[in-house]
PDB file of C-alpha atoms in Angstrom:
ATOM      1  CA  MET A   6       0.000   0.000   0.000  1.00 47.00           C
ATOM      2  CA  LYS A   7       1.249   3.478  -0.836  1.00 58.00           C
ATOM      3  CA  HIS A   8       0.628   6.402   1.542  1.00 60.00           C
ATOM      4  CA  GLU A   9      -0.270   9.886   0.324  1.00 60.00           C
ATOM      5  CA  ASN A  10       3.341  10.989   1.014  1.00 62.00           C
ATOM      6  CA  GLY A  11       4.621   8.382  -1.448  1.00 59.00           C
ATOM      7  CA  ILE A  12       6.046   5.984   1.138  1.00 58.00           C
ATOM      8  CA  ILE A  13       5.321   2.375   0.284  1.00 56.00           C
ATOM      9  CA  GLU A  14       4.150   0.358   3.258  1.00 61.00           C
ATOM     10  CA  SER A  15       5.663  -3.076   3.049  1.00 60.00           C
ATOM     11  CA  GLY A  16       8.035  -5.312   4.921  1.00 65.00           C
ATOM     12  CA  ALA A  17      10.800  -4.661   2.396  1.00 73.00           C
ATOM     13  CA  ILE A  18      13.672  -2.803   4.015  1.00 77.00           C
ATOM     14  CA  HIS A  19      14.479  -1.143   0.687  1.00 76.00           C
ATOM     15  CA  HIS A  20      11.249   0.857   1.023  1.00 75.00           C
ATOM     16  CA  SER A  21      12.266   2.279   4.403  1.00 83.00           C
ATOM     17  CA  LEU A  22      13.362   5.909   4.719  1.00 86.00           C
ATOM     18  CA  GLY A  23      15.308   4.889   7.812  1.00 87.00           C
ATOM     19  CA  TYR A  24      17.235   2.266   5.872  1.00 90.00           C
ATOM     20  CA  TRP A  25      18.290   4.695   3.133  1.00 91.00           C
ATOM     21  CA  SER A  26      19.079   7.489   5.595  1.00 91.00           C
ATOM     22  CA  SER A  27      21.220   5.156   7.661  1.00 93.00           C
ATOM     23  CA  LEU A  28      22.945   3.708   4.605  1.00 94.00           C
ATOM     24  CA  ILE A  29      23.978   7.078   3.165  1.00 94.00           C
ATOM     25  CA  ALA A  30      25.131   8.308   6.590  1.00 94.00           C
ATOM     26  CA  ARG A  31      27.226   5.197   7.270  1.00 96.00           C
ATOM     27  CA  THR A  32      28.689   5.145   3.757  1.00 96.00           C
ATOM     28  CA  MET A  33      29.669   8.818   3.850  1.00 96.00           C
ATOM     29  CA  GLU A  34      31.082   8.427   7.378  1.00 95.00           C
ATOM     30  CA  ALA A  35      33.213   5.470   6.262  1.00 96.00           C
ATOM     31  CA  GLU A  36      34.570   7.438   3.297  1.00 96.00           C
ATOM     32  CA  PHE A  37      35.332  10.472   5.456  1.00 96.00           C
ATOM     33  CA  ASN A  38      36.953   8.327   8.175  1.00 94.00           C
ATOM     34  CA  LYS A  39      39.161   6.700   5.529  1.00 94.00           C
ATOM     35  CA  ARG A  40      40.315  10.117   4.324  1.00 95.00           C
ATOM     36  CA  LEU A  41      40.794  11.347   7.914  1.00 94.00           C
ATOM     37  CA  SER A  42      43.011   8.405   8.838  1.00 92.00           C
ATOM     38  CA  CYS A  43      46.250  10.304   8.185  1.00 93.00           C
ATOM     39  CA  TYR A  44      45.213  13.101  10.562  1.00 92.00           C
ATOM     40  CA  GLU A  45      45.079  12.757  14.339  1.00 88.00           C
ATOM     41  CA  VAL A  46      41.459  13.875  14.397  1.00 93.00           C
ATOM     42  CA  THR A  47      38.239  11.891  14.502  1.00 92.00           C
ATOM     43  CA  ARG A  48      35.137  12.769  12.541  1.00 93.00           C
ATOM     44  CA  VAL A  49      33.450  14.051  15.708  1.00 95.00           C
ATOM     45  CA  SER A  50      36.535  16.069  16.695  1.00 96.00           C
ATOM     46  CA  TRP A  51      36.415  17.660  13.252  1.00 97.00           C
ATOM     47  CA  ALA A  52      32.743  18.502  13.823  1.00 96.00           C
ATOM     48  CA  VAL A  53      33.700  20.332  17.032  1.00 97.00           C
ATOM     49  CA  LEU A  54      36.673  22.091  15.441  1.00 97.00           C
ATOM     50  CA  GLY A  55      34.589  23.046  12.410  1.00 97.00           C
ATOM     51  CA  ALA A  56      31.727  24.348  14.557  1.00 97.00           C
ATOM     52  CA  VAL A  57      34.103  26.649  16.437  1.00 97.00           C
ATOM     53  CA  THR A  58      35.993  27.696  13.300  1.00 97.00           C
ATOM     54  CA  TYR A  59      33.188  28.132  10.781  1.00 97.00           C
ATOM     55  CA  ASP A  60      29.921  28.287  12.716  1.00 95.00           C
ATOM     56  CA  GLY A  61      31.018  30.694  15.430  1.00 94.00           C
ATOM     57  CA  LYS A  62      30.248  28.391  18.349  1.00 95.00           C
ATOM     58  CA  SER A  63      32.340  29.738  21.215  1.00 94.00           C
ATOM     59  CA  THR A  64      31.176  27.908  24.336  1.00 94.00           C
ATOM     60  CA  PRO A  65      30.910  24.238  25.278  1.00 94.00           C
ATOM     61  CA  SER A  66      27.167  24.687  25.818  1.00 93.00           C
ATOM     62  CA  GLU A  67      26.675  26.111  22.318  1.00 95.00           C
ATOM     63  CA  LEU A  68      28.647  23.210  20.865  1.00 95.00           C
ATOM     64  CA  ALA A  69      26.604  20.615  22.732  1.00 94.00           C
ATOM     65  CA  ASP A  70      23.338  22.129  21.504  1.00 92.00           C
ATOM     66  CA  PHE A  71      24.587  22.643  17.945  1.00 92.00           C
ATOM     67  CA  LEU A  72      26.081  19.153  17.538  1.00 92.00           C
ATOM     68  CA  LYS A  73      23.395  17.365  19.584  1.00 90.00           C
ATOM     69  CA  LEU A  74      26.016  15.868  21.932  1.00 92.00           C
ATOM     70  CA  ASP A  75      25.962  15.760  25.710  1.00 92.00           C
ATOM     71  CA  ARG A  76      28.143  18.177  27.617  1.00 93.00           C
ATOM     72  CA  ALA A  77      30.407  15.450  29.001  1.00 94.00           C
ATOM     73  CA  ALA A  78      31.222  14.287  25.459  1.00 94.00           C
ATOM     74  CA  ILE A  79      31.936  17.879  24.420  1.00 95.00           C
ATOM     75  CA  THR A  80      34.267  18.309  27.400  1.00 95.00           C
ATOM     76  CA  ARG A  81      36.214  15.161  26.463  1.00 96.00           C
ATOM     77  CA  LEU A  82      36.461  16.244  22.830  1.00 97.00           C
ATOM     78  CA  LEU A  83      37.603  19.727  23.830  1.00 97.00           C
ATOM     79  CA  ASP A  84      40.205  18.265  26.214  1.00 97.00           C
ATOM     80  CA  LYS A  85      41.688  16.348  23.274  1.00 96.00           C
ATOM     81  CA  LEU A  86      41.593  19.340  20.906  1.00 97.00           C
ATOM     82  CA  VAL A  87      43.201  21.570  23.556  1.00 97.00           C
ATOM     83  CA  SER A  88      45.941  18.981  24.180  1.00 97.00           C
ATOM     84  CA  GLN A  89      46.584  18.876  20.416  1.00 97.00           C
ATOM     85  CA  GLY A  90      46.946  22.658  20.356  1.00 98.00           C
ATOM     86  CA  LEU A  91      43.966  23.136  18.026  1.00 98.00           C
ATOM     87  CA  ILE A  92      41.631  24.994  20.396  1.00 98.00           C
ATOM     88  CA  ALA A  93      42.282  27.231  23.400  1.00 97.00           C
ATOM     89  CA  ARG A  94      39.966  27.607  26.376  1.00 94.00           C
ATOM     90  CA  ASN A  95      39.750  31.114  27.790  1.00 91.00           C
ATOM     91  CA  ARG A  96      38.267  31.692  31.233  1.00 84.00           C
ATOM     92  CA  LYS A  97      36.720  34.982  32.236  1.00 74.00           C
ATOM     93  CA  ASP A  98      38.337  36.686  35.230  1.00 69.00           C
ATOM     94  CA  SER A  99      34.909  37.582  36.595  1.00 69.00           C
ATOM     95  CA  ASP A 100      33.613  33.995  36.450  1.00 68.00           C
ATOM     96  CA  ARG A 101      36.201  31.193  36.266  1.00 65.00           C
ATOM     97  CA  ARG A 102      33.448  28.710  35.365  1.00 71.00           C
ATOM     98  CA  SER A 103      32.659  30.605  32.172  1.00 83.00           C
ATOM     99  CA  VAL A 104      34.730  29.372  29.237  1.00 89.00           C
ATOM    100  CA  THR A 105      35.023  30.711  25.714  1.00 93.00           C
ATOM    101  CA  LEU A 106      36.717  28.786  22.953  1.00 96.00           C
ATOM    102  CA  GLN A 107      39.135  30.050  20.364  1.00 96.00           C
ATOM    103  CA  VAL A 108      40.730  28.268  17.439  1.00 98.00           C
ATOM    104  CA  THR A 109      44.525  28.432  17.500  1.00 98.00           C
ATOM    105  CA  PRO A 110      46.590  29.166  14.373  1.00 98.00           C
ATOM    106  CA  LYS A 111      47.365  25.433  14.177  1.00 98.00           C
ATOM    107  CA  GLY A 112      43.633  24.717  14.460  1.00 98.00           C
ATOM    108  CA  LYS A 113      42.809  27.220  11.704  1.00 97.00           C
ATOM    109  CA  ALA A 114      45.328  25.612   9.360  1.00 98.00           C
ATOM    110  CA  LEU A 115      43.978  22.125  10.058  1.00 98.00           C
ATOM    111  CA  SER A 116      40.383  23.360   9.730  1.00 97.00           C
ATOM    112  CA  ALA A 117      41.111  24.648   6.235  1.00 97.00           C
ATOM    113  CA  GLU A 118      42.546  21.265   5.204  1.00 97.00           C
ATOM    114  CA  LEU A 119      39.716  19.290   6.768  1.00 97.00           C
ATOM    115  CA  LEU A 120      37.086  21.533   5.215  1.00 97.00           C
ATOM    116  CA  GLN A 121      38.509  20.705   1.785  1.00 97.00           C
ATOM    117  CA  LEU A 122      38.507  17.027   2.728  1.00 96.00           C
ATOM    118  CA  SER A 123      34.896  17.215   3.907  1.00 96.00           C
ATOM    119  CA  ASN A 124      33.846  19.085   0.778  1.00 96.00           C
ATOM    120  CA  SER A 125      35.499  16.456  -1.423  1.00 96.00           C
ATOM    121  CA  VAL A 126      33.477  13.706   0.271  1.00 96.00           C
ATOM    122  CA  ASN A 127      30.275  15.704  -0.187  1.00 94.00           C
ATOM    123  CA  GLU A 128      31.151  16.322  -3.839  1.00 94.00           C
ATOM    124  CA  LYS A 129      31.805  12.624  -4.427  1.00 96.00           C
ATOM    125  CA  PHE A 130      28.411  11.618  -3.088  1.00 95.00           C
ATOM    126  CA  ALA A 131      26.552  14.539  -4.692  1.00 94.00           C
ATOM    127  CA  SER A 132      28.075  14.032  -8.138  1.00 94.00           C
ATOM    128  CA  GLY A 133      25.271  13.694 -10.632  1.00 92.00           C
ATOM    129  CA  LEU A 134      22.934  15.839  -8.545  1.00 93.00           C
ATOM    130  CA  GLY A 135      22.105  19.301  -9.746  1.00 93.00           C
ATOM    131  CA  PRO A 136      22.190  22.252  -7.335  1.00 91.00           C
ATOM    132  CA  LYS A 137      18.379  22.155  -6.987  1.00 95.00           C
ATOM    133  CA  GLU A 138      18.441  18.444  -6.120  1.00 95.00           C
ATOM    134  CA  ALA A 139      21.098  18.997  -3.452  1.00 92.00           C
ATOM    135  CA  GLU A 140      19.106  21.885  -1.958  1.00 93.00           C
ATOM    136  CA  GLN A 141      15.918  19.795  -2.029  1.00 95.00           C
ATOM    137  CA  TYR A 142      17.688  16.887  -0.326  1.00 92.00           C
ATOM    138  CA  ILE A 143      18.842  19.144   2.520  1.00 91.00           C
ATOM    139  CA  ALA A 144      15.380  20.718   2.813  1.00 92.00           C
ATOM    140  CA  THR A 145      13.761  17.277   2.947  1.00 92.00           C
ATOM    141  CA  VAL A 146      16.153  16.001   5.615  1.00 90.00           C
ATOM    142  CA  ARG A 147      15.608  19.151   7.699  1.00 90.00           C
ATOM    143  CA  LYS A 148      11.847  18.677   7.467  1.00 91.00           C
ATOM    144  CA  MET A 149      12.165  15.040   8.529  1.00 89.00           C
ATOM    145  CA  LEU A 150      14.399  15.994  11.466  1.00 87.00           C
ATOM    146  CA  ALA A 151      11.880  18.628  12.548  1.00 88.00           C
ATOM    147  CA  ASN A 152       9.142  15.979  12.412  1.00 86.00           C
ATOM    148  CA  GLY A 153      11.303  13.721  14.563  1.00 81.00           C
ATOM    149  CA  ASP A 154      11.869  16.501  17.092  1.00 75.00           C
ATOM    150  CA  LYS A 155       8.093  16.923  17.400  1.00 68.00           C
ATOM    151  CA  VAL A 156       7.665  13.228  18.119  1.00 59.00           C
ATOM    152  CA  VAL A 157      10.602  13.031  20.535  1.00 54.00           C
ATOM    153  CA  GLY A 158       9.371  16.155  22.310  1.00 51.00           C
ATOM    154  CA  THR A 159       6.030  14.491  23.049  1.00 48.00           C
ATOM    155  CA  LEU A 160       7.421  11.280  24.564  1.00 37.00           C
TER     156      LEU A 160
END
């Protein structure tokens, strides 16, 4: 049976949005991890570094919300990035608990390299898609995520 939204209801996994979403995510992650292997950075560490560098996230709390990670995970990731000299933590004199994050020159250089690496993975998987198709894909995924947030919020 086909629903009004075009989804075919059957037992076949190949008709599942979840299956295809998971497959593309895992396949792209594997490709990116393979390309990252010569750097001492994980995919999630790159997400943190990129969020500080390119998305203007400057506190651990902002990072946790933006990346949908818990604060303990963010703290561990930041500890590693600080020890690698990629990010600096700055504490305010007025409130030692308040931390702002800053990308170091070494972190900026690595961010530029990793951004190119990330873009090359995206380009590989988006080859054959026109700009409108890529925009529509992102819009569709955002809509689906918003639907999921509504459901999760009601549990």
